[in-house]
PDB file of C-alpha atoms and ligand atoms in Angstrom:
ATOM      1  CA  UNK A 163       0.000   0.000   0.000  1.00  0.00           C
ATOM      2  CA  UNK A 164       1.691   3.427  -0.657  1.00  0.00           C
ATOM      3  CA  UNK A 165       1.710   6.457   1.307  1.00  0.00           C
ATOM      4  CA  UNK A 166      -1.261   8.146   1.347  1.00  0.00           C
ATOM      5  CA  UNK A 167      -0.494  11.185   3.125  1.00  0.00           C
ATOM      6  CA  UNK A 168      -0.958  14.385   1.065  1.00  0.00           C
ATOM      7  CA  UNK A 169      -3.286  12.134  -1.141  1.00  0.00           C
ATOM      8  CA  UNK A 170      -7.159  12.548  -1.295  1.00  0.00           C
ATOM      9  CA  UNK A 171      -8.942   9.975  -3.442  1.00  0.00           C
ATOM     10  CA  UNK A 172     -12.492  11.329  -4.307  1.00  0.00           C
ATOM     11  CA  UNK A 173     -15.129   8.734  -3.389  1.00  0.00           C
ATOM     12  CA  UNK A 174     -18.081  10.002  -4.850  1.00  0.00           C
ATOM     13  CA  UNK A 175     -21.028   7.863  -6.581  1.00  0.00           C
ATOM     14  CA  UNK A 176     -21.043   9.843  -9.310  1.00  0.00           C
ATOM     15  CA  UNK A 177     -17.678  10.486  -9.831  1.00  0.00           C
ATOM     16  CA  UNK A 178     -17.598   6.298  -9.777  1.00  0.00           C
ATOM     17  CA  UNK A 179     -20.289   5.668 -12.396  1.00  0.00           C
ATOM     18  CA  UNK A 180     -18.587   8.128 -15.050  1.00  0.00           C
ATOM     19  CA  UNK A 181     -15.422   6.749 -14.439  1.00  0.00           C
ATOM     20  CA  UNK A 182     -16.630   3.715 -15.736  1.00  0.00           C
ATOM     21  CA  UNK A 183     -17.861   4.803 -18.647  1.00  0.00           C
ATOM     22  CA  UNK A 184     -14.331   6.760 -19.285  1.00  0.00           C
ATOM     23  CA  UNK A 185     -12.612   3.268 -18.470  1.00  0.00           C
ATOM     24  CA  UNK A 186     -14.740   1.113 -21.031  1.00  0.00           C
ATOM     25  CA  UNK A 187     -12.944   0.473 -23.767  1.00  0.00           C
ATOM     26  CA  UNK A 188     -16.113   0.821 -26.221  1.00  0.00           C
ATOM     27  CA  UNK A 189     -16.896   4.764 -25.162  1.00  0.00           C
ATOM     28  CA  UNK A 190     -16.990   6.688 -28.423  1.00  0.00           C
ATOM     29  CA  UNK A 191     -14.868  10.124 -28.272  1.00  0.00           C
ATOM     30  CA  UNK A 192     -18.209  12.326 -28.245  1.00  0.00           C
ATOM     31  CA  UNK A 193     -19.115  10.233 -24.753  1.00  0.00           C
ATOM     32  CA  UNK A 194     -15.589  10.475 -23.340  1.00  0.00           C
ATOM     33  CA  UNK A 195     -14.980  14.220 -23.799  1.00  0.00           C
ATOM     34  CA  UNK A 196     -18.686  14.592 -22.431  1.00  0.00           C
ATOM     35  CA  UNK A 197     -17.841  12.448 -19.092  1.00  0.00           C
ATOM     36  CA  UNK A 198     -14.286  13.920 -18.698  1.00  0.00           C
ATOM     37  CA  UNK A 199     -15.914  17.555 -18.414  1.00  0.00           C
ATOM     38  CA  UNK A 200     -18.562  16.462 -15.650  1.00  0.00           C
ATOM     39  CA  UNK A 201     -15.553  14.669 -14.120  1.00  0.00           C
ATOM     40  CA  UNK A 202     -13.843  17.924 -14.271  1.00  0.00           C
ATOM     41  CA  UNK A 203     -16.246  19.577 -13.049  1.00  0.00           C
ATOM     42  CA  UNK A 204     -16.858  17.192 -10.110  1.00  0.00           C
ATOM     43  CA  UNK A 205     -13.134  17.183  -9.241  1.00  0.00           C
ATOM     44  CA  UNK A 206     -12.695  21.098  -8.790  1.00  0.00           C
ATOM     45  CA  UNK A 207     -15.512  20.916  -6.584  1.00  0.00           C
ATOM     46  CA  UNK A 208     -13.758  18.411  -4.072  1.00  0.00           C
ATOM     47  CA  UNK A 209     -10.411  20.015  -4.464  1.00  0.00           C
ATOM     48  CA  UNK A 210     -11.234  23.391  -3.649  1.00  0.00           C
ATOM     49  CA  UNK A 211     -13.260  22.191  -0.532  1.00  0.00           C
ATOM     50  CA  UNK A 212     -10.664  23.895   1.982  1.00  0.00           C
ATOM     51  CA  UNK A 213      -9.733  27.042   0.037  1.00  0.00           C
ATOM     52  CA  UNK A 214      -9.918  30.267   2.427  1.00  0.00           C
ATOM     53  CA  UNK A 215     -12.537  32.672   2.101  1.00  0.00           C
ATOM     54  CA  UNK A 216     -13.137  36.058   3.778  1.00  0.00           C
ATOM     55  CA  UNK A 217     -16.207  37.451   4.571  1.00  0.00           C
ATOM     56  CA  UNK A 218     -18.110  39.920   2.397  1.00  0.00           C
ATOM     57  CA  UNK A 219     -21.531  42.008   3.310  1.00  0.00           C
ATOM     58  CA  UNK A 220     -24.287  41.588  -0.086  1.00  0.00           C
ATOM     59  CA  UNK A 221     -27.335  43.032  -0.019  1.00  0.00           C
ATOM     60  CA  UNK A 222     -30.151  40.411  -0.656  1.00  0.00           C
ATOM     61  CA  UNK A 223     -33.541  42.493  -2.115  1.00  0.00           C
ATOM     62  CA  UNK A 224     -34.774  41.735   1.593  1.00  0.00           C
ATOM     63  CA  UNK A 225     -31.664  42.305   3.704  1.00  0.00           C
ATOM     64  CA  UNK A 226     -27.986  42.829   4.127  1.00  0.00           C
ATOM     65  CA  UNK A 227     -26.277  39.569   4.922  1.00  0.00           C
ATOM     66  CA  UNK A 228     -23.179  38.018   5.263  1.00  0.00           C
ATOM     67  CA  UNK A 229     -21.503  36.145   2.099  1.00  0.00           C
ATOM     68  CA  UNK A 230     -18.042  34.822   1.358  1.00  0.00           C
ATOM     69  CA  UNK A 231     -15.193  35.327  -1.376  1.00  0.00           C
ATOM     70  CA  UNK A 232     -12.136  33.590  -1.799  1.00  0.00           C
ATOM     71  CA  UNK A 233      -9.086  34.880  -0.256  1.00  0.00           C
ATOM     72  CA  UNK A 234      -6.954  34.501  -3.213  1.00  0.00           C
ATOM     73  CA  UNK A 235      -7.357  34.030  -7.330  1.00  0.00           C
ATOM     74  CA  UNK A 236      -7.285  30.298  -8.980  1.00  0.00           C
ATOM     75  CA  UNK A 237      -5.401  29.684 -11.906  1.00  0.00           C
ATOM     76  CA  UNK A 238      -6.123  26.196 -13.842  1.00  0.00           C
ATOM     77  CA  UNK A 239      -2.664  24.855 -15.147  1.00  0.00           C
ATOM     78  CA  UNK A 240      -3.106  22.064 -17.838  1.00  0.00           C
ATOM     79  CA  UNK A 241      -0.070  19.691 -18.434  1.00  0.00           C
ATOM     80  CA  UNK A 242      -0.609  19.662 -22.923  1.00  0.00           C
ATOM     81  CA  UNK A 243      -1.789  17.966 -24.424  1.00  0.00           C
ATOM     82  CA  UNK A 244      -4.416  15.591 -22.279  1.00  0.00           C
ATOM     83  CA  UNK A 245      -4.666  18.412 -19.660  1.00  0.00           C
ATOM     84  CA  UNK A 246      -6.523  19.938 -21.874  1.00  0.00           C
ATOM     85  CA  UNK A 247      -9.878  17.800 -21.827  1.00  0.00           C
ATOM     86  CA  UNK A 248      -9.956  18.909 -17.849  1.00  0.00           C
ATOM     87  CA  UNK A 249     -10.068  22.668 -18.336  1.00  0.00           C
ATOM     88  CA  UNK A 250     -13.524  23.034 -20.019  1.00  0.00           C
ATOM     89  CA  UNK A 251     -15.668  21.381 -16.959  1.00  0.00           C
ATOM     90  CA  UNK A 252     -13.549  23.569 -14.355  1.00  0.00           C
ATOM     91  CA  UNK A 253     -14.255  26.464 -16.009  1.00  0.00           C
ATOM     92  CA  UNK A 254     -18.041  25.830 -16.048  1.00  0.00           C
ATOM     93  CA  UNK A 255     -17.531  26.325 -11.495  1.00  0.00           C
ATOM     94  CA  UNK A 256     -14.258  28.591 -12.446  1.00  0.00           C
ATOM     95  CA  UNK A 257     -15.479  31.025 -15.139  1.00  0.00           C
ATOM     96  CA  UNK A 258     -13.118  34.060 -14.811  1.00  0.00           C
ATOM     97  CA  UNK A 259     -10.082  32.335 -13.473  1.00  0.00           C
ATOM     98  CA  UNK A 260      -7.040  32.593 -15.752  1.00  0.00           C
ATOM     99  CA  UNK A 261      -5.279  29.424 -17.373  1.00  0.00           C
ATOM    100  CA  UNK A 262      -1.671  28.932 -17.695  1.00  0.00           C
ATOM    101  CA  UNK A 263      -0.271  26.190 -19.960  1.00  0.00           C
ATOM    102  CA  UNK A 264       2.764  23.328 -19.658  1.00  0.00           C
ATOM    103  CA  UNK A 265       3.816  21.542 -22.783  1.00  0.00           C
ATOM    104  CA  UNK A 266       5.791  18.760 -22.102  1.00  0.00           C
ATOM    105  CA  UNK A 267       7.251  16.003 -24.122  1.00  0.00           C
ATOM    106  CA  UNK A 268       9.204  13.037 -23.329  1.00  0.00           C
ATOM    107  CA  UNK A 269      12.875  12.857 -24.299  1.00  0.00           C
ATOM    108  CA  UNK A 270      12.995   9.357 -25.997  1.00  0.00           C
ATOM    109  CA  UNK A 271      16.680   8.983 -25.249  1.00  0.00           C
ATOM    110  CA  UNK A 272      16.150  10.348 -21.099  1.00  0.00           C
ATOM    111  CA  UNK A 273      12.684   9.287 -20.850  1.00  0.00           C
ATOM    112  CA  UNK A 274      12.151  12.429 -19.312  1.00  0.00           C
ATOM    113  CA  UNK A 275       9.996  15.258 -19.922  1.00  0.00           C
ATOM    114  CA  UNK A 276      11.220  18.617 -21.850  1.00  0.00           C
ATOM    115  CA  UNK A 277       9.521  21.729 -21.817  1.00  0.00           C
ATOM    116  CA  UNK A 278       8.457  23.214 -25.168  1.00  0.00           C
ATOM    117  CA  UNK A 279       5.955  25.739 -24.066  1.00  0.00           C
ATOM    118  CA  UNK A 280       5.175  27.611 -20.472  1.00  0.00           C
ATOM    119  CA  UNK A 281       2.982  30.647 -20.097  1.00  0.00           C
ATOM    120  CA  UNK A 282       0.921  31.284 -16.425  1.00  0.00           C
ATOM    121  CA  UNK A 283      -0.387  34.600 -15.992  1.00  0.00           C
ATOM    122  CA  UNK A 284       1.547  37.071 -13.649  1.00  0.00           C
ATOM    123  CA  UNK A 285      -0.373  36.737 -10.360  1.00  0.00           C
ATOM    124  CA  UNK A 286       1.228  32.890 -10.213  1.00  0.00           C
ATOM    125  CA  UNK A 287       2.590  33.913  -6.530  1.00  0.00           C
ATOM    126  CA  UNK A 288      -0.597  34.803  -5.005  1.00  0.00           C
ATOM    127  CA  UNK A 289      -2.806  32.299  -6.220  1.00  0.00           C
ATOM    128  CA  UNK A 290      -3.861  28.881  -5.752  1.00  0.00           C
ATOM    129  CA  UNK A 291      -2.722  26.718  -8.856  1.00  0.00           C
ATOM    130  CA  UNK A 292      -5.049  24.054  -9.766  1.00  0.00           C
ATOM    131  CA  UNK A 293      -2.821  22.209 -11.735  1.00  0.00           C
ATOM    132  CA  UNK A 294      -4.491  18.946 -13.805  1.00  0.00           C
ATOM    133  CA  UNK A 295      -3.509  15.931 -16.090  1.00  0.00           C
ATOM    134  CA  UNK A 296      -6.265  13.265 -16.354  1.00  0.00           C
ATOM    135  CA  UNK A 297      -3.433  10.893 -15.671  1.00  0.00           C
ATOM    136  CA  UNK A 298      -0.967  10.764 -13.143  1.00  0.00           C
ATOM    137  CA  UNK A 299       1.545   7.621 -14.562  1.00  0.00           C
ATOM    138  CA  UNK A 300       5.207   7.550 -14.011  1.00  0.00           C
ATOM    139  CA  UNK A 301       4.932  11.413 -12.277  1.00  0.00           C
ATOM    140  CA  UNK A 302       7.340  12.469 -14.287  1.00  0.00           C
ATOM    141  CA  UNK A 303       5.590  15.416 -16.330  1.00  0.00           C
ATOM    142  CA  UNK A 304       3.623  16.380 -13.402  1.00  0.00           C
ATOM    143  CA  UNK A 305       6.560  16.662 -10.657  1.00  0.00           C
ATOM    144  CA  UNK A 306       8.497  18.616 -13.922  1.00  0.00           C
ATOM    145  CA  UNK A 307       5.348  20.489 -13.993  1.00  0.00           C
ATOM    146  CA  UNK A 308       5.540  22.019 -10.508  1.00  0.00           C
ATOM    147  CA  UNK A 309       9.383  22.761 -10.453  1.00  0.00           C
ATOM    148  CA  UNK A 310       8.259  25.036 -13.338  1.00  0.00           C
ATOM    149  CA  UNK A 311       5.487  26.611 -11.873  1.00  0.00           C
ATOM    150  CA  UNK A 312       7.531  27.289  -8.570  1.00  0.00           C
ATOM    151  CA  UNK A 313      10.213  28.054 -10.391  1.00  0.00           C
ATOM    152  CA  UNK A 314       8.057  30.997 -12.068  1.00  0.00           C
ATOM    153  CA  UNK A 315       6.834  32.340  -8.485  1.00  0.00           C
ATOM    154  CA  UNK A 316       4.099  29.728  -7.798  1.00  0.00           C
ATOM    155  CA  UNK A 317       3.552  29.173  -3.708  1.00  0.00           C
ATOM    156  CA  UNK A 318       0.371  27.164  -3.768  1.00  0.00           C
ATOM    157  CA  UNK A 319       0.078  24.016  -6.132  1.00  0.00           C
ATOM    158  CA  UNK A 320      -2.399  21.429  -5.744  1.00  0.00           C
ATOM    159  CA  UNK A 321      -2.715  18.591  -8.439  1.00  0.00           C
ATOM    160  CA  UNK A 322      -5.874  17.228  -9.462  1.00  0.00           C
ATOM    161  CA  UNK A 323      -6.194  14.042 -12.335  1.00  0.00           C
ATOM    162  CA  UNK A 324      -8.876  11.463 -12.381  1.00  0.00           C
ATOM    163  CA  UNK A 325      -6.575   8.100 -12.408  1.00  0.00           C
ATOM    164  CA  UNK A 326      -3.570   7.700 -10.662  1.00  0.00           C
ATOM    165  CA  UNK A 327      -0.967   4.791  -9.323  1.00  0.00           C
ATOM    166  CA  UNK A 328       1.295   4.057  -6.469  1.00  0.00           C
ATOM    167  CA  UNK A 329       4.218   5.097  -8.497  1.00  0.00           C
ATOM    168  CA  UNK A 330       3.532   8.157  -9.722  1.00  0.00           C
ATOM    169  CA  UNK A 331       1.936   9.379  -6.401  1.00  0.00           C
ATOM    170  CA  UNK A 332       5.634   8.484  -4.835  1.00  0.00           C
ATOM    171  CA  UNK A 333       7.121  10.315  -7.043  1.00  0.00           C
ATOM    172  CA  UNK A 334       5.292  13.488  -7.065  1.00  0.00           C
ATOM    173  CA  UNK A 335       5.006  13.586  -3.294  1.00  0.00           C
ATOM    174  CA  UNK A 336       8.488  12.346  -2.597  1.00  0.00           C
ATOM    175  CA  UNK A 337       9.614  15.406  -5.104  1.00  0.00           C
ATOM    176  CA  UNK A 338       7.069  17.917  -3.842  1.00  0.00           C
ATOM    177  CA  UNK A 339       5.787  17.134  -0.430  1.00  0.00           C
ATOM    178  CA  UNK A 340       3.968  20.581  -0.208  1.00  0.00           C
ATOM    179  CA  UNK A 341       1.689  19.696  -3.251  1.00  0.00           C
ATOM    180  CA  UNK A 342      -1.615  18.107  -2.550  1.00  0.00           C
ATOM    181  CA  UNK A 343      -2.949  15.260  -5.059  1.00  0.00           C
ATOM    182  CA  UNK A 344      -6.919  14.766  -5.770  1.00  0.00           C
ATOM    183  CA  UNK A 345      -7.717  11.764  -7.711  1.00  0.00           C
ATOM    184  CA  UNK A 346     -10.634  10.257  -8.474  1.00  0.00           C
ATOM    185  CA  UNK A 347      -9.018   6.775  -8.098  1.00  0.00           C
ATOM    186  CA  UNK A 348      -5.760   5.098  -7.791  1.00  0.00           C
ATOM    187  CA  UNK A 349      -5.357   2.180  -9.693  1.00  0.00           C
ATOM    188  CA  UNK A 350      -3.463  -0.982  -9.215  1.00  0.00           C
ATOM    189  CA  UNK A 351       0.387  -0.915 -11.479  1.00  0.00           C
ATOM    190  CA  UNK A 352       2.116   0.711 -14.786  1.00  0.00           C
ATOM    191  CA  UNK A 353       2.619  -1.817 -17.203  1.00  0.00           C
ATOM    192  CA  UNK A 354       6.255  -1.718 -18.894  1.00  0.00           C
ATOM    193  CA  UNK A 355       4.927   1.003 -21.282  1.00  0.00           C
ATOM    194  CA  UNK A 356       4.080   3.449 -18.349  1.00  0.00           C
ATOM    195  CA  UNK A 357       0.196   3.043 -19.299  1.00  0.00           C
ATOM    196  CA  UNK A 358      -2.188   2.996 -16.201  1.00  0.00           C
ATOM    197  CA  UNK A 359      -3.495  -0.556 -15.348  1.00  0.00           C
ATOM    198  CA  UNK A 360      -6.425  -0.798 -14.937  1.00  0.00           C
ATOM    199  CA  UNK A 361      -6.598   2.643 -15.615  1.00  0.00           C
ATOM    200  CA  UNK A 362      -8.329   3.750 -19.091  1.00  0.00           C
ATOM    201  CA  UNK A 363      -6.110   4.316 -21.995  1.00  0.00           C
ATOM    202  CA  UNK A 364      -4.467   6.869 -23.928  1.00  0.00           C
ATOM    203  CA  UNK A 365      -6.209   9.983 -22.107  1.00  0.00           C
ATOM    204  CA  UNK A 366      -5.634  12.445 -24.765  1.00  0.00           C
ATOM    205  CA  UNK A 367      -5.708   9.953 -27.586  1.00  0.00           C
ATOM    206  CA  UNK A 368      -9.421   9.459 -26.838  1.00  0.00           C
ATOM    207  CA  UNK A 369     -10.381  12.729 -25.847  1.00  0.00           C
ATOM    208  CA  UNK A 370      -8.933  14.338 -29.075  1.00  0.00           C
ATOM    209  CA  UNK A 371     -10.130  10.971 -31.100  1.00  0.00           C
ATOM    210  CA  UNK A 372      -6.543  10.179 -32.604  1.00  0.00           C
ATOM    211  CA  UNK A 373      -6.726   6.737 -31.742  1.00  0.00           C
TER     212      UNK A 373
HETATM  213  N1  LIG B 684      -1.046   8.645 -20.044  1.00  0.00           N
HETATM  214  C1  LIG B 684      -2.237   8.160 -20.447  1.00  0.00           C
HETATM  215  O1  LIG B 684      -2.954   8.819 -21.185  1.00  0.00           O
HETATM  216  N2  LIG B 684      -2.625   6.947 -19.996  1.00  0.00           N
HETATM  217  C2  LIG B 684      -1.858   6.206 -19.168  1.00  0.00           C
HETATM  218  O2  LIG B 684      -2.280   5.119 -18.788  1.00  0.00           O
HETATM  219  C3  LIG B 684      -0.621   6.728 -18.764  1.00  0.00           C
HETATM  220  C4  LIG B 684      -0.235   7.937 -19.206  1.00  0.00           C
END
C-alpha cells in the first residue's frame, strides 16, 4: 500500500459511475470528452473544498447579509496535451479564473519530460494553482510540472487528475511534499509502457479521437 499522506482519493457515486464509462474500452470520443468535463467539473468541486474565504456584506432584495469570497485568485494549469480535456468542466464552477499552460514532451533517449511551451499569468505567486492531467503515470511530467510553476513564483500548487498509481503518487510527493494530489481513483500498477493498469487508456488519444 503506498503512502497516502498528502493524497485525497475522491469517493463520490457519481464520480464512480462516469469513471466507468471513461474506463470502457467501447466509449466513443463524443461520450468520453462529455464524461471527462462532468468529471472535471466534479473534481474542482472536491479540491477546492478547503480554500480560504473572507467574509463579504451583499445586499439580498430583503436584507444585508453576510456572504463569502475567496481569499486569493485560482489559476487552472493544464499539463498539454491531455490536460486539456480537464479545463472546459472547471471552467463551467471557475469562469473568470485565468489558465496557464505546460507543454511537455518526453525525451525518448532520457525518458524524461522537456519543456516546449510555459505561459501562467503574472499573479502565479498569489494564487492557488489548480494544476491537472487526467493521468498521473510515471509522475514524471507532473513533478516537472511544478518545479516550473515554482520556479516561475508559484507558492500554492495542488494537483488534481482522475486516475492515478502508487508510483507516480511516490514520485510526485516524494519530489514535492507541499503539493496536494486529488484523484478520483488510484489504480493498481504501470505496465512496462508506463500506461495505467487498470486505468483507461491513452487519455488524450481518446479525448482528441486520434486513436
Ligand atoms: N497517459 C495516459 O494517457 N494513460 C496512461 O495510462 C498513462 C499515461
Amino acid at each position: 500500500m503506498p503512502n497516502l499522506s498528502g493524497v485525497t482519493v475522491i469517493d463520490h457515486p457519481l464520480i464512480r459511475v462516469k469513471m466507468t464509462e471513461l474506463r470502457d474500452a467501447q466509449t466513443t470520443s463524443a461520450v468520453f470528452r462529455a464524461r471527462l468535463n462532468e468529471l472535471a467539473t466534479l473534481m474542482v468541486f472536491e479540491a477546492t473544498r478547503d480554500l480560504a474565504t473572507r467574509a463579504v456584506r451583499v445586499q439580498t432584495p430583503l436584507a444585508e447579509t453576510e456572504g463569502a469570497a475567496l481569499v486569493r485568485p485560482i489559476i487552472v494549469a493544464p499539463i498539454l496535451r491531455a490536460g486539456l480535456g480537464l479545463v472546459e468542466g472547471m471552467l463551467d464552477l471557475l469562469p473568470d479564473v485565468s489558465v496557464a499552460h505546460i507543454g511537455l514532451v518526453r525525451n525518448e533517449e532520457t525518458r524524461r519530460p522537456e519543456s516546449y511551451y510555459f505561459k501562467a499569468p503574472a499573479h502565479l505567486a498569489e494564487a492557488d494553482v489548480l494544476l491537472v492531467d487526467p493521468m498521473l503515470a510515471t509522475g514524471w511530467s507532473a513533478t516537472a510540472a511544478v518545479a516550473q510553476l515554482k520556479e516561475a513564483g508559484a507558492t500554492s500548487i495542488r494537483f488534481v487528475c482522475l486516475v492515478s498509481c502508487p508510483a507516480g503518487v511516490a514520485q510526485v510527493r516524494d519530489a514535492h511534499p507541499d503539493v496536494q494530489i486529488f484523484t478520483a481513483a488510484l489504480d493498481r500498477e504501470l505496465n512496462d509502457r508506463a500506461y495505467i493498469v487498470p486505468g483507461l487508456g491513452d487519455a488524450g488519444d481518446r479525448y482528441f479521437g486520434t486513436t
